[in-house]
Coordinates of C-alpha atoms in Angstrom, one line a residue:
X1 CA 0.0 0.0 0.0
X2 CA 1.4 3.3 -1.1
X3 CA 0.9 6.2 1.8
X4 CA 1.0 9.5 -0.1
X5 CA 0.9 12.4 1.7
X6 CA -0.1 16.2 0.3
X7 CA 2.3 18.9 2.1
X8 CA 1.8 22.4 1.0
X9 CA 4.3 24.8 0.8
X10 CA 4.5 26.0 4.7
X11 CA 7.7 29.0 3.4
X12 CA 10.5 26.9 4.3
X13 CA 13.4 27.7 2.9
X14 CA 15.1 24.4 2.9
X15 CA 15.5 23.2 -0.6
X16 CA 14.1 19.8 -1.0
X17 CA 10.5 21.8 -0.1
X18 CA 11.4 24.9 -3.4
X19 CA 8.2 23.4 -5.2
X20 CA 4.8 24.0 -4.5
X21 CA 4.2 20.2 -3.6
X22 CA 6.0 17.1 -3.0
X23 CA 5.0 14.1 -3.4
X24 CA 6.8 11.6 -0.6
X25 CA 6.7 7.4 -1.1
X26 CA 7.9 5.3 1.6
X27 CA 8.8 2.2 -1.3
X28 CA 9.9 4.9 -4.5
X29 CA 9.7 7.9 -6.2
X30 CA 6.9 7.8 -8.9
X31 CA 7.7 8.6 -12.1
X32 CA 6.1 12.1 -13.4
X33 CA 4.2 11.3 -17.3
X34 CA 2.1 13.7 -19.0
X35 CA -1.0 13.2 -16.9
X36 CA 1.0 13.5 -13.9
X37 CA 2.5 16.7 -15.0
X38 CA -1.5 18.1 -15.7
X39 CA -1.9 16.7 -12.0
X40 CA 0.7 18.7 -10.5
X41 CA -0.1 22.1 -12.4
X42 CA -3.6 21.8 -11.4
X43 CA -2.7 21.1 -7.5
X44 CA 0.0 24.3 -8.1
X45 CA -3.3 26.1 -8.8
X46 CA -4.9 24.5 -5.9
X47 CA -2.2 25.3 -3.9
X48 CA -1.3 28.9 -4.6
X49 CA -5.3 29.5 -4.0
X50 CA -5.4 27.7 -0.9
X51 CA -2.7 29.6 0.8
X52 CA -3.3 32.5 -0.3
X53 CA -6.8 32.4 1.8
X54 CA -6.4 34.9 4.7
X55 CA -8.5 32.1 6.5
X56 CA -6.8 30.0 8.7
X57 CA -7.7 25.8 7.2
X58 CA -6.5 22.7 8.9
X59 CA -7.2 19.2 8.0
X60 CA -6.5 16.7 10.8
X61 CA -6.9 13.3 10.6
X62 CA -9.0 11.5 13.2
X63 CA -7.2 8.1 14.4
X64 CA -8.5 4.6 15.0
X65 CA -7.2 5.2 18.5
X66 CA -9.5 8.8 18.4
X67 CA -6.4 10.6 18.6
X68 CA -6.3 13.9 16.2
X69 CA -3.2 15.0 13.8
X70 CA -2.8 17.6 11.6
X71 CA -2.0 16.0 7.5
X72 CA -2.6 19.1 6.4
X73 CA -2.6 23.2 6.6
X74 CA -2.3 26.6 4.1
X75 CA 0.7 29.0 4.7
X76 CA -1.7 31.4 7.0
X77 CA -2.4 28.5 9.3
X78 CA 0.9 27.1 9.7
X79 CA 2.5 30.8 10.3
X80 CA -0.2 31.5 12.6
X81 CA 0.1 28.1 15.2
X82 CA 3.9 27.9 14.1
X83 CA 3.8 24.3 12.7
X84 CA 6.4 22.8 11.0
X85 CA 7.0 19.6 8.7
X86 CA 7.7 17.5 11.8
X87 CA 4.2 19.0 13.2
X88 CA 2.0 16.8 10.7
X89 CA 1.7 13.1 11.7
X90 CA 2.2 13.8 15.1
X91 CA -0.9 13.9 17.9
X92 CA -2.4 17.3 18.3
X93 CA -1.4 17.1 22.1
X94 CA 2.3 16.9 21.0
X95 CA 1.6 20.1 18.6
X96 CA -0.3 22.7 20.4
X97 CA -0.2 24.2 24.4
X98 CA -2.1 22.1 26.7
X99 CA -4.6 24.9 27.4
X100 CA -5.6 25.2 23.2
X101 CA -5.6 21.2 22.8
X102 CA -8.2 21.1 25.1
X103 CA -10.4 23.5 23.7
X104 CA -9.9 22.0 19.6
X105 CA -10.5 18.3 21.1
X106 CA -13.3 19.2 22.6
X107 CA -14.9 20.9 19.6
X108 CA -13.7 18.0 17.3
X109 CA -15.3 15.8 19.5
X110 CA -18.7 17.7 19.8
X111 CA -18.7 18.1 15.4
X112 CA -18.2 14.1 15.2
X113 CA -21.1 13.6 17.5
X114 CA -23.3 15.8 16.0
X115 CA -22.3 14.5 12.1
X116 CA -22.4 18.2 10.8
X117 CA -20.5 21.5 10.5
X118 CA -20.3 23.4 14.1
X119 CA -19.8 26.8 14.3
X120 CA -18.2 28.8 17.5
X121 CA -16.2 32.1 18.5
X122 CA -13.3 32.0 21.1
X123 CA -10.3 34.4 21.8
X124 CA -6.8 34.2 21.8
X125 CA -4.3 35.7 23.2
X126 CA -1.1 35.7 21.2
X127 CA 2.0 34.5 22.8
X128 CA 4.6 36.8 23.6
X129 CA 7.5 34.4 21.8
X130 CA 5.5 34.8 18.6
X131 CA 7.3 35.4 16.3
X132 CA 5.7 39.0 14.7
X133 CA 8.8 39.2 11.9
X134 CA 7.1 36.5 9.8
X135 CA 6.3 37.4 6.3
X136 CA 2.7 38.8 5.9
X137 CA 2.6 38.8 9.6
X138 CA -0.1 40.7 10.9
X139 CA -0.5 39.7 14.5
X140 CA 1.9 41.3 17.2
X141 CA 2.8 39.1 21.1
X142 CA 0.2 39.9 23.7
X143 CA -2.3 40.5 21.2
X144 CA -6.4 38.9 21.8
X145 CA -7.3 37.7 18.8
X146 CA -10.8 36.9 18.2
X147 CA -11.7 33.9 16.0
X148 CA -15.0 32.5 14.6
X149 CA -14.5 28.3 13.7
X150 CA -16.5 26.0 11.8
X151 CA -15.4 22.5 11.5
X152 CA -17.0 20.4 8.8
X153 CA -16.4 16.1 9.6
X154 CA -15.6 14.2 6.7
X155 CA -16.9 10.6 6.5
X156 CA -15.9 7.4 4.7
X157 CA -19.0 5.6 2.8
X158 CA -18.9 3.6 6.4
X159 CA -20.3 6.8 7.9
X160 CA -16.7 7.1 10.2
X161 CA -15.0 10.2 10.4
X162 CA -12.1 9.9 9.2
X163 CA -11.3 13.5 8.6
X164 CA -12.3 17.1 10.2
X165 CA -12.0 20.6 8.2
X166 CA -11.3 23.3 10.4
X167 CA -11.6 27.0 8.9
X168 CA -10.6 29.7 10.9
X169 CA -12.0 33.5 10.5
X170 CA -10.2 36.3 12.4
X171 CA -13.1 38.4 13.0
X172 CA -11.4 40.5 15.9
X173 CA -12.0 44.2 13.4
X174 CA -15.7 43.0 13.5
X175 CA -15.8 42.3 17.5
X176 CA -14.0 45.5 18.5
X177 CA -16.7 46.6 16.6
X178 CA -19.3 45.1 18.6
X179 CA -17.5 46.0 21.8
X180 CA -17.5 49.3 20.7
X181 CA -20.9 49.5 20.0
X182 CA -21.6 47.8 23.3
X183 CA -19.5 50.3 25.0
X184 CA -21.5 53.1 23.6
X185 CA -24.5 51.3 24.3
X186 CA -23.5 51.1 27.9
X187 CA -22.6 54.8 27.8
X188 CA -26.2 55.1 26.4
X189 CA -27.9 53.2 29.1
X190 CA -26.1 54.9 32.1
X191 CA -27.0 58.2 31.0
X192 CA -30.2 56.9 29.6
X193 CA -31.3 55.7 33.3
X194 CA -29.3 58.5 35.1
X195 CA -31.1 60.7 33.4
X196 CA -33.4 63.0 36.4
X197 CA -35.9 63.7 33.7
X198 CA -38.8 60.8 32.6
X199 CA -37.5 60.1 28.9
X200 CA -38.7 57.6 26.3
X201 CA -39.4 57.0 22.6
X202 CA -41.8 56.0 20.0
X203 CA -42.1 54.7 16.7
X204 CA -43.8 56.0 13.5
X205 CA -46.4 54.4 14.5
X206 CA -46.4 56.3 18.0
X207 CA -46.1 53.3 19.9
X208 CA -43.7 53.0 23.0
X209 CA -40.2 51.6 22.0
X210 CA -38.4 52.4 25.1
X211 CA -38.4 54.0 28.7
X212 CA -35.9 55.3 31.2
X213 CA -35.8 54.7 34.9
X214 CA -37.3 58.0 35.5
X215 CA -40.5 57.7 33.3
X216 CA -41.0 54.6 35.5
X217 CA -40.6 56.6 38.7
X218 CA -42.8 59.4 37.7
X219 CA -45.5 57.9 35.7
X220 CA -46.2 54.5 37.5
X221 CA -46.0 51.8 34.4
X222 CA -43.0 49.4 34.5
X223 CA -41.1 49.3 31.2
X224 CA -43.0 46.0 30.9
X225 CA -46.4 46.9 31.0
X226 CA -45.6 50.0 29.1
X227 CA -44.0 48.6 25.7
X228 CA -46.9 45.6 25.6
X229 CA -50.0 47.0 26.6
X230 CA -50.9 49.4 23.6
X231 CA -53.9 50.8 25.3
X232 CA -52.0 52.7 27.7
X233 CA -52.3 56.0 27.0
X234 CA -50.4 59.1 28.9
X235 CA -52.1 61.3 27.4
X236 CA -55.3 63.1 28.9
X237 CA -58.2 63.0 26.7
X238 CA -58.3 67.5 26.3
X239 CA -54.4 67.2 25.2
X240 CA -54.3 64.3 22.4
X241 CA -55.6 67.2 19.6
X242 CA -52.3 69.3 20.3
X243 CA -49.9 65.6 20.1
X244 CA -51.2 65.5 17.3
X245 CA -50.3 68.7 16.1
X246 CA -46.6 67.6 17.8
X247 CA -46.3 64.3 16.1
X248 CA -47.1 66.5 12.5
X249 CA -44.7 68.9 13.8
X250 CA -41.9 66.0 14.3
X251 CA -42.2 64.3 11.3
X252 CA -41.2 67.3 9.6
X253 CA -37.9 67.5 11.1
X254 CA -38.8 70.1 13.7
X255 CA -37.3 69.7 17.5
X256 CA -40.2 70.8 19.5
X257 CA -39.2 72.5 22.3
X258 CA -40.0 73.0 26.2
X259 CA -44.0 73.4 26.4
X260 CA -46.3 72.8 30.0
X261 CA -48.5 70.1 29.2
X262 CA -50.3 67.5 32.0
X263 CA -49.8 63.9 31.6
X264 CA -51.6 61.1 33.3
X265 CA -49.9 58.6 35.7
X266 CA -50.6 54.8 36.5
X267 CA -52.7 55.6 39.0
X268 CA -55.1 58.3 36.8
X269 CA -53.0 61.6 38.6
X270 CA -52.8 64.3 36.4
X271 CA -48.9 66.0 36.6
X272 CA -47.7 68.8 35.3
X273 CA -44.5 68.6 32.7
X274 CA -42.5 70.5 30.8
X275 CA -42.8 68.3 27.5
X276 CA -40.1 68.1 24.5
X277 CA -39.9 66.5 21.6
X278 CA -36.7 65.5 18.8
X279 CA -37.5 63.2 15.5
X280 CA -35.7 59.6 15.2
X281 CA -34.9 58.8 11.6
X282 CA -33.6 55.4 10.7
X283 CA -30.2 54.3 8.4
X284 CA -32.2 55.8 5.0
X285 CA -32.9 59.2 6.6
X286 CA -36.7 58.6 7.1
X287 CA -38.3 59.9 10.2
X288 CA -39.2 56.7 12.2
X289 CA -40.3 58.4 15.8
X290 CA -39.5 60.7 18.3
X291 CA -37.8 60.8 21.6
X292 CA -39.9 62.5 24.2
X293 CA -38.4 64.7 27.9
X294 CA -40.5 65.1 30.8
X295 CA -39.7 67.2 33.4
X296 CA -41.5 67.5 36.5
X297 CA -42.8 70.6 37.2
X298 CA -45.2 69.7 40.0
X299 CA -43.5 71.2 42.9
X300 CA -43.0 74.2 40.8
X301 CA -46.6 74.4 39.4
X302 CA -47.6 73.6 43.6
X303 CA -45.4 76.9 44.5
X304 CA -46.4 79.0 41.8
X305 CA -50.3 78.0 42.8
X306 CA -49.7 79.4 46.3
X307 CA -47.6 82.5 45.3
X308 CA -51.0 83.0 43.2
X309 CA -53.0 82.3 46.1
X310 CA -51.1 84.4 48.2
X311 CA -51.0 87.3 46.1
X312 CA -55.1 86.6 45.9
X313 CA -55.9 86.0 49.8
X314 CA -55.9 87.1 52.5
X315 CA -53.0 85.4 54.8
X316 CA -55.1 85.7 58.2
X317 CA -58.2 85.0 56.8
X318 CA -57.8 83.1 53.6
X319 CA -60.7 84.7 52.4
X320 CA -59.9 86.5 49.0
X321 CA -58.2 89.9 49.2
X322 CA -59.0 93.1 47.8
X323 CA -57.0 92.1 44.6
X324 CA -59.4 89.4 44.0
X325 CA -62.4 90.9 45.2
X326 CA -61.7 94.3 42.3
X327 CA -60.9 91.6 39.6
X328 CA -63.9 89.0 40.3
X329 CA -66.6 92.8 41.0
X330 CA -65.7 93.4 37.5
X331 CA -65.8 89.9 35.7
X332 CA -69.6 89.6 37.8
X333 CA -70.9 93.1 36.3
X334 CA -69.9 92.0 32.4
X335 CA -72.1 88.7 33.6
X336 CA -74.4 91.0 35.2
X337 CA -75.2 93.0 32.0
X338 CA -75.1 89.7 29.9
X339 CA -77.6 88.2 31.7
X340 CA -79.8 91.0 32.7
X341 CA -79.5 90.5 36.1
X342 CA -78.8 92.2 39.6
X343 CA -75.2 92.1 41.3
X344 CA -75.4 93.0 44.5
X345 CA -72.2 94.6 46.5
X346 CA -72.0 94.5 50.4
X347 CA -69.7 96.6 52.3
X348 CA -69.4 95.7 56.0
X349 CA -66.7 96.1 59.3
X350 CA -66.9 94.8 62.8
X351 CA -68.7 98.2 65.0
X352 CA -65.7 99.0 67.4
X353 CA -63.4 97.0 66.4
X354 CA -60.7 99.2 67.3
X355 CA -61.4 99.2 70.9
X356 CA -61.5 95.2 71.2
X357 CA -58.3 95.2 69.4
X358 CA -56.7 98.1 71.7
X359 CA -58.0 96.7 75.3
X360 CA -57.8 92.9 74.1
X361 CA -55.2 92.6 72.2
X362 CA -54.2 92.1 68.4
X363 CA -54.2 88.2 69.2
X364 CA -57.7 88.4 70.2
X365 CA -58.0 91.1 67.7
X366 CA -56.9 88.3 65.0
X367 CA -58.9 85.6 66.2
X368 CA -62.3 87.9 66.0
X369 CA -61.4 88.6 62.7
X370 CA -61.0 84.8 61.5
X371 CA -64.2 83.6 63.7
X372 CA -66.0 86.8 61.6
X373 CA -65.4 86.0 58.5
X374 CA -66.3 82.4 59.3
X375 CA -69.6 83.5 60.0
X376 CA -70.6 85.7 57.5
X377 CA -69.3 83.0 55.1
X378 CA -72.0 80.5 56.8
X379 CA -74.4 83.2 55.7
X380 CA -74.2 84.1 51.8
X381 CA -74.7 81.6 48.8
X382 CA -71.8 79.4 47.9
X383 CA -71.8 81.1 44.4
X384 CA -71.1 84.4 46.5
X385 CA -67.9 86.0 47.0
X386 CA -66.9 87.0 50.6
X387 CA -63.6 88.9 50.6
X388 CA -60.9 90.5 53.5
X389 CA -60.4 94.2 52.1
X390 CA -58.2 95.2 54.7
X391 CA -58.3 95.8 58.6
X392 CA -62.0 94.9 59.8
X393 CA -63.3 95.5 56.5
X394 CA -65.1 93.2 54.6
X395 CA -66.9 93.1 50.8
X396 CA -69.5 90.8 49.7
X397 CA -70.3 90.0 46.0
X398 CA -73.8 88.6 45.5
X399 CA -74.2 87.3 42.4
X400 CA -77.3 86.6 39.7
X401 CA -79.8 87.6 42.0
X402 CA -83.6 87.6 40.0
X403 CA -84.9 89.6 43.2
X404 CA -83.2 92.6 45.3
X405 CA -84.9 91.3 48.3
X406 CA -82.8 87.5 48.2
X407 CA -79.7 90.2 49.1
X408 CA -81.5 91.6 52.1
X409 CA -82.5 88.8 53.1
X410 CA -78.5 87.4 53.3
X411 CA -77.9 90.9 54.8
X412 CA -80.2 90.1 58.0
X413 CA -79.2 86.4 58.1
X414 CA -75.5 88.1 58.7
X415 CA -76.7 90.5 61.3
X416 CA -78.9 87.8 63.4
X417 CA -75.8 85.5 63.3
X418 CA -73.9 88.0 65.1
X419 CA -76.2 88.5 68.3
X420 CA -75.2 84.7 69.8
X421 CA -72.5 84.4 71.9
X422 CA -69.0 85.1 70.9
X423 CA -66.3 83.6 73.1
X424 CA -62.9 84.2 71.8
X425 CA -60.0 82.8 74.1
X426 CA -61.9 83.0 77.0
X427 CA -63.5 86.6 76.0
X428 CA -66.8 86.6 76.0
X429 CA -67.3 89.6 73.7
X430 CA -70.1 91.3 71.9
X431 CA -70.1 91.9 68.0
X432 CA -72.1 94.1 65.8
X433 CA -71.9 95.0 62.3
X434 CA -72.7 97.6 59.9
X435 CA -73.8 96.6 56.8
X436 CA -73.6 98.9 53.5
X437 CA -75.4 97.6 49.7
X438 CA -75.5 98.6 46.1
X439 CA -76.5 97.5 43.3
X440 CA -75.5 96.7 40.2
X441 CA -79.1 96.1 38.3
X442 CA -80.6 97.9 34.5
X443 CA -80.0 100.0 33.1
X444 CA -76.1 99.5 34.5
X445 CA -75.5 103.3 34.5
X446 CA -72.1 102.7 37.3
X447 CA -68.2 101.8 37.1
X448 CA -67.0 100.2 39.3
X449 CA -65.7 102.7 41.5
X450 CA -69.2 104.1 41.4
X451 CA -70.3 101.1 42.6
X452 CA -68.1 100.4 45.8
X453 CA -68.5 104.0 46.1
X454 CA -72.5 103.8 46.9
X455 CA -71.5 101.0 48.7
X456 CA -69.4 102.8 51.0
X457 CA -71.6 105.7 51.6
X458 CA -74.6 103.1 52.6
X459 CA -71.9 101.6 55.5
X460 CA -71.2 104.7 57.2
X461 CA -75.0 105.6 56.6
X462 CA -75.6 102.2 59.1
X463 CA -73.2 103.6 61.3
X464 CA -74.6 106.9 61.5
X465 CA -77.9 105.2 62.3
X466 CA -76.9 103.4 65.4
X467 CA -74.7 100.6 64.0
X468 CA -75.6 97.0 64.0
X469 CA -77.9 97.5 61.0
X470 CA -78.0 97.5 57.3
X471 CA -78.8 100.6 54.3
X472 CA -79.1 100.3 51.1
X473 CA -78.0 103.0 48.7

C-alpha cells in the first residue's frame, strides 16, 4: 500500500521543499508522465489559491485510536500556530499548548457527534515568543485575537469520520466593533437611566419603543407593562388634539421644544410637565419616531399656585383679598349685563373694632377677625364671594340675584348670626356689624368705582344710624 501524503508549501526555505508540492513514497519515487505533470499544475493552482486564503484551514486526521493529527494546513495556518513539517503526523497534544488542545479536542469531539458543520467564537491571546517578523505577519505578542471556527467532519462511505476541516476567520476588526458599540451602548444606558428627567421614545407608529428609569418613577407603568400593553395612553383625553399637532410637527424634522402640558400617571393623577420632543430617523434618513423629555414641574406648578393664592388671599383670613375681590366685581358686572340681572355689592366692618383690638389685644383682635369671616361665610350663597379688604373691612359680591330682596335677606341672616355668643380665648365679647349695599341692576348706568362708592356711603349711613344694621344706597 502506497501512503502519499499532500504537504503544502509551509515557506520553508530548505530546498528539498522549493516546489509548490511534493509528493513523498515510503517504497519509490513515482515517475512524473504527461497526466501527472497536468496533476501537478492543477494542485499548483490548488495550492497557490489555498494559501493564499487569509483564512486559517486545517485538516486533521482523526485516528483509530480517536487521537487527532494535523496531514494538512495553508501558509496562514501554519505561520499563525507555528507548525512545522515534523508537526503533521504527530498527535495534536504533541503540537499545540495544553490549554488550546483542550479547547480543539473538545470541539472535534462535539462536530463528530453531531455529524455536521459546528460553528463557534473563542479568543486568543497571542504568545509573547510569537514570532511578529514573519512574512505577511499581521499579529503582534500579547495580542487577543478573536476567531470564529467552523469545523465540517468528513466521513468514509462507512459513515466514520475519518477527517475534520477546520476553517478559521479572524473576525477580531468585527468584535472591536461590537465591543464598541456595546461600550457606547452602555454609555447610552447609564445616561439613559441616570437621566433626572422621565425620557422615552416612540415609533412612527407612535407606539412605546423604550423607557428610562425616571418615566418609571414618575409615571407608574413598568417598562413591561408599558412597551406591551398598547392601550395605555399618557395622554389626557383634552391634550391628544395638540400631540397631534406635535407628532405633525416631528415628522417634519422640527425639534419641539420645552411646552407645559399634563400627563396622566398609572394611577389616573394628572402631573404637570414641561414636555419636549426630537425626531428619530432610521439608516435611509426617514423619520421613524421621536424621543420625548418630561420634566416635573409639580412642585414648581404647587409653589407657583400658592404664590397666586397668596397674592389673591388674604394670609389671616384666607378669604380673598381686595386684589381678587376688584378683579372678580368686574368679571360679575360684564355677567351681570349679559344676563340681565342684579349684582349685589355688600360693604361691612366689625362696630368697634378698634377698641377690642386696643383693650384685648391684636391676638384676640386676629382671632375675631377669623371667627367673623367664618360666620358671615355660613351666611351668603356658595356662588357668593366673601372677601378681606383690609383691617376689619369686609366686601360681599352677590351674584345673579332675579330679586333685590334675596340680598337683604342674606344681609339680615348676617346681622342675626352675630347676636349669639361670641367667646374668643376666654372673652366673652359682643359683635355688631354695619352693613352697607349697592347695586349693580338695568340700566347699568355705574363703574366700578361708582359702585363700591355707593357702597361705602350706605356703610357709614348704618353707622350713623346706630350701628348694627343694614342701608341700602
Amino acid at each position: 500500500m502506497i501512503e502519499v501524503f499532500f504537504i503544502f508549501n509551509f515557506g520553508l526555505k530548505r530546498a528539498n521543499y522549493s516546489s509548490k508540492i511534493s509528493f513523498i513514497n515510503e517504497r519509490r519515487i513515482m515517475s512524473a508522465d504527461k497526466n501527472i505533470l497536468e496533476s501537478l499544475n492543477k494542485i499548483d493552482l490548488f495550492s497557490q489559491l489555498f494559501n493564499n486564503m487569509s483564512d486559517l484551514v486545517y485538516v486533521t486526521k482523526v485516528g483509530k485510536d480517536g487521537k487527532f493529527s494535523y496531514v494538512l494546513a495553508n501558509e496562514p495556518a501554519t505561520s499563525f500556530s507555528g507548525l512545522t513539517t515534523k508537526s503533521f503526523g504527530k498527535p495534536l497534544e504533541e503540537v499545540l499548548p495544553k490549554a488550546v488542545f483542550n479547547i480543539i479536542e473538545a470541539k472535534y469531539k462535539q462536530a463528530i457527534d453531531s455529524g455536521e458543520p459546528i460553528t463557534y467564537e473563542d479568543k486568543i491571546l497571542v504568545s509573547p515568543s510569537f514570532s511578529s517578523n514573519k512574512p505577511n505577519n499581521k499579529y503582534a505578542p500579547g495580542q487577543l485575537v478573536y476567531w470564529e471556527s467552523t469545523i465540517t467532519p468528513v466521513c468514509n462511505q462507512n459513515g466514520e469520520c475519518t477527517h475534520l476541516l477546520a476553517v478559521v476567520r479572524d473576525i477580531t476588526e468585527r468584535k472591536e466593533r461590537e465591543n464598541e458599540l456595546k461600550r457606547m451602548n452602555d454609555r447610552f444606558e447609564l445616561v439613559w437611566n441616570s437621566a433626572a428627567d422621565a425620557m422615552y421614545t416612540f415609533d412612527r407608529h407612535q407606539n412605546f419603543v423604550s423607557v428610562n428609569k425616571s418615566f418609571i418613577n414618575l409615571l407608574g407603568w413598568t417598562e413591561e407593562e408599558i412597551l406591551n400593553d398598547r392601550t395605555i395612553s399618557i395622554i389626557p383625553m383634552n391634550s391628544k388634539e395638540d400631540l397631534k399637532e406635535i407628532i405633525n410637527r416631528v415628522k417634519n424634522g422640527e425639534v419641539v421644544p420645552s411646552h407645559e402640558v399634563q400627563r396622566i400617571t398609572k394611577h389616573g393623577k394628572l402631573i404637570d410637565v414641561l414636555a419636549s420632543y426630537s425626531p428619530i430617523y432610521d439608516g435611509n434618513g426617514n423619520w421613524d419616531g421621536a424621543v420625548a423629555v418630561y420634566k416635573d414641574i409639580s412642585e414648581r406648578k404647587k409653589y407657583e399656585e400658592q404664590l397666586k393664592h397668596h397674592a389673591l388671599h388674604d394670609y389671616l383670613t384666607g378669604m380673598p383679598n381686595r386684589n381678587f375681590f376688584s378683579k372678580m366685581l368686574k368679571e360679575e358686572m360684564i355677567r351681570a349685563e349679559k344676563s340681565k340681572r342684579t349684582l349685589a355689592v355688600f360693604y361691612l366692618d366689625i362696630d368697634k373694632f378698634k377698641v377690642i383690638n386696643d383693650t384685648l389685644g391684636h391676638d384676640i383682635g386676629d382671632e375675631l377677625l377669623k371667627e367673623f369671616s367664618r360666620r358671615v361665610k355660613a351666611c351668603i350663597r356658595e356662588k357668593d364671594l366673601l372677601a378681606r379688604i383690609g383691617g376689619d373691612e369686609f366686601g360681599i359680591l352677590i351674584t345673579n340675584l332675579y330679586d333685590k330682596k334675596k340680598s337683604i335677606e342674606i344681609a339680615e341672616r348676617i346681622l342675626s348670626s352675630f347676636r349669639s355668643n361670641w367667646l374668643i380665648e376666654k372673652h366673652h365679647i359682643r359683635v355688631a356689624s354695619s352693613i352697607g349695599i349697592s347695586f349693580y341692576s338695568p340700566p347699568y348706568k355705574q363703574d366700578e368705582k361708582l359702585l363700591l362708592k355707593q357702597a361705602d356711603i350706605a356703610l357709614y349711613k348704618a353707622k350713623e344710624k346706630g350701628r348694627g344694621n343694614y342701608q341700602v344706597y
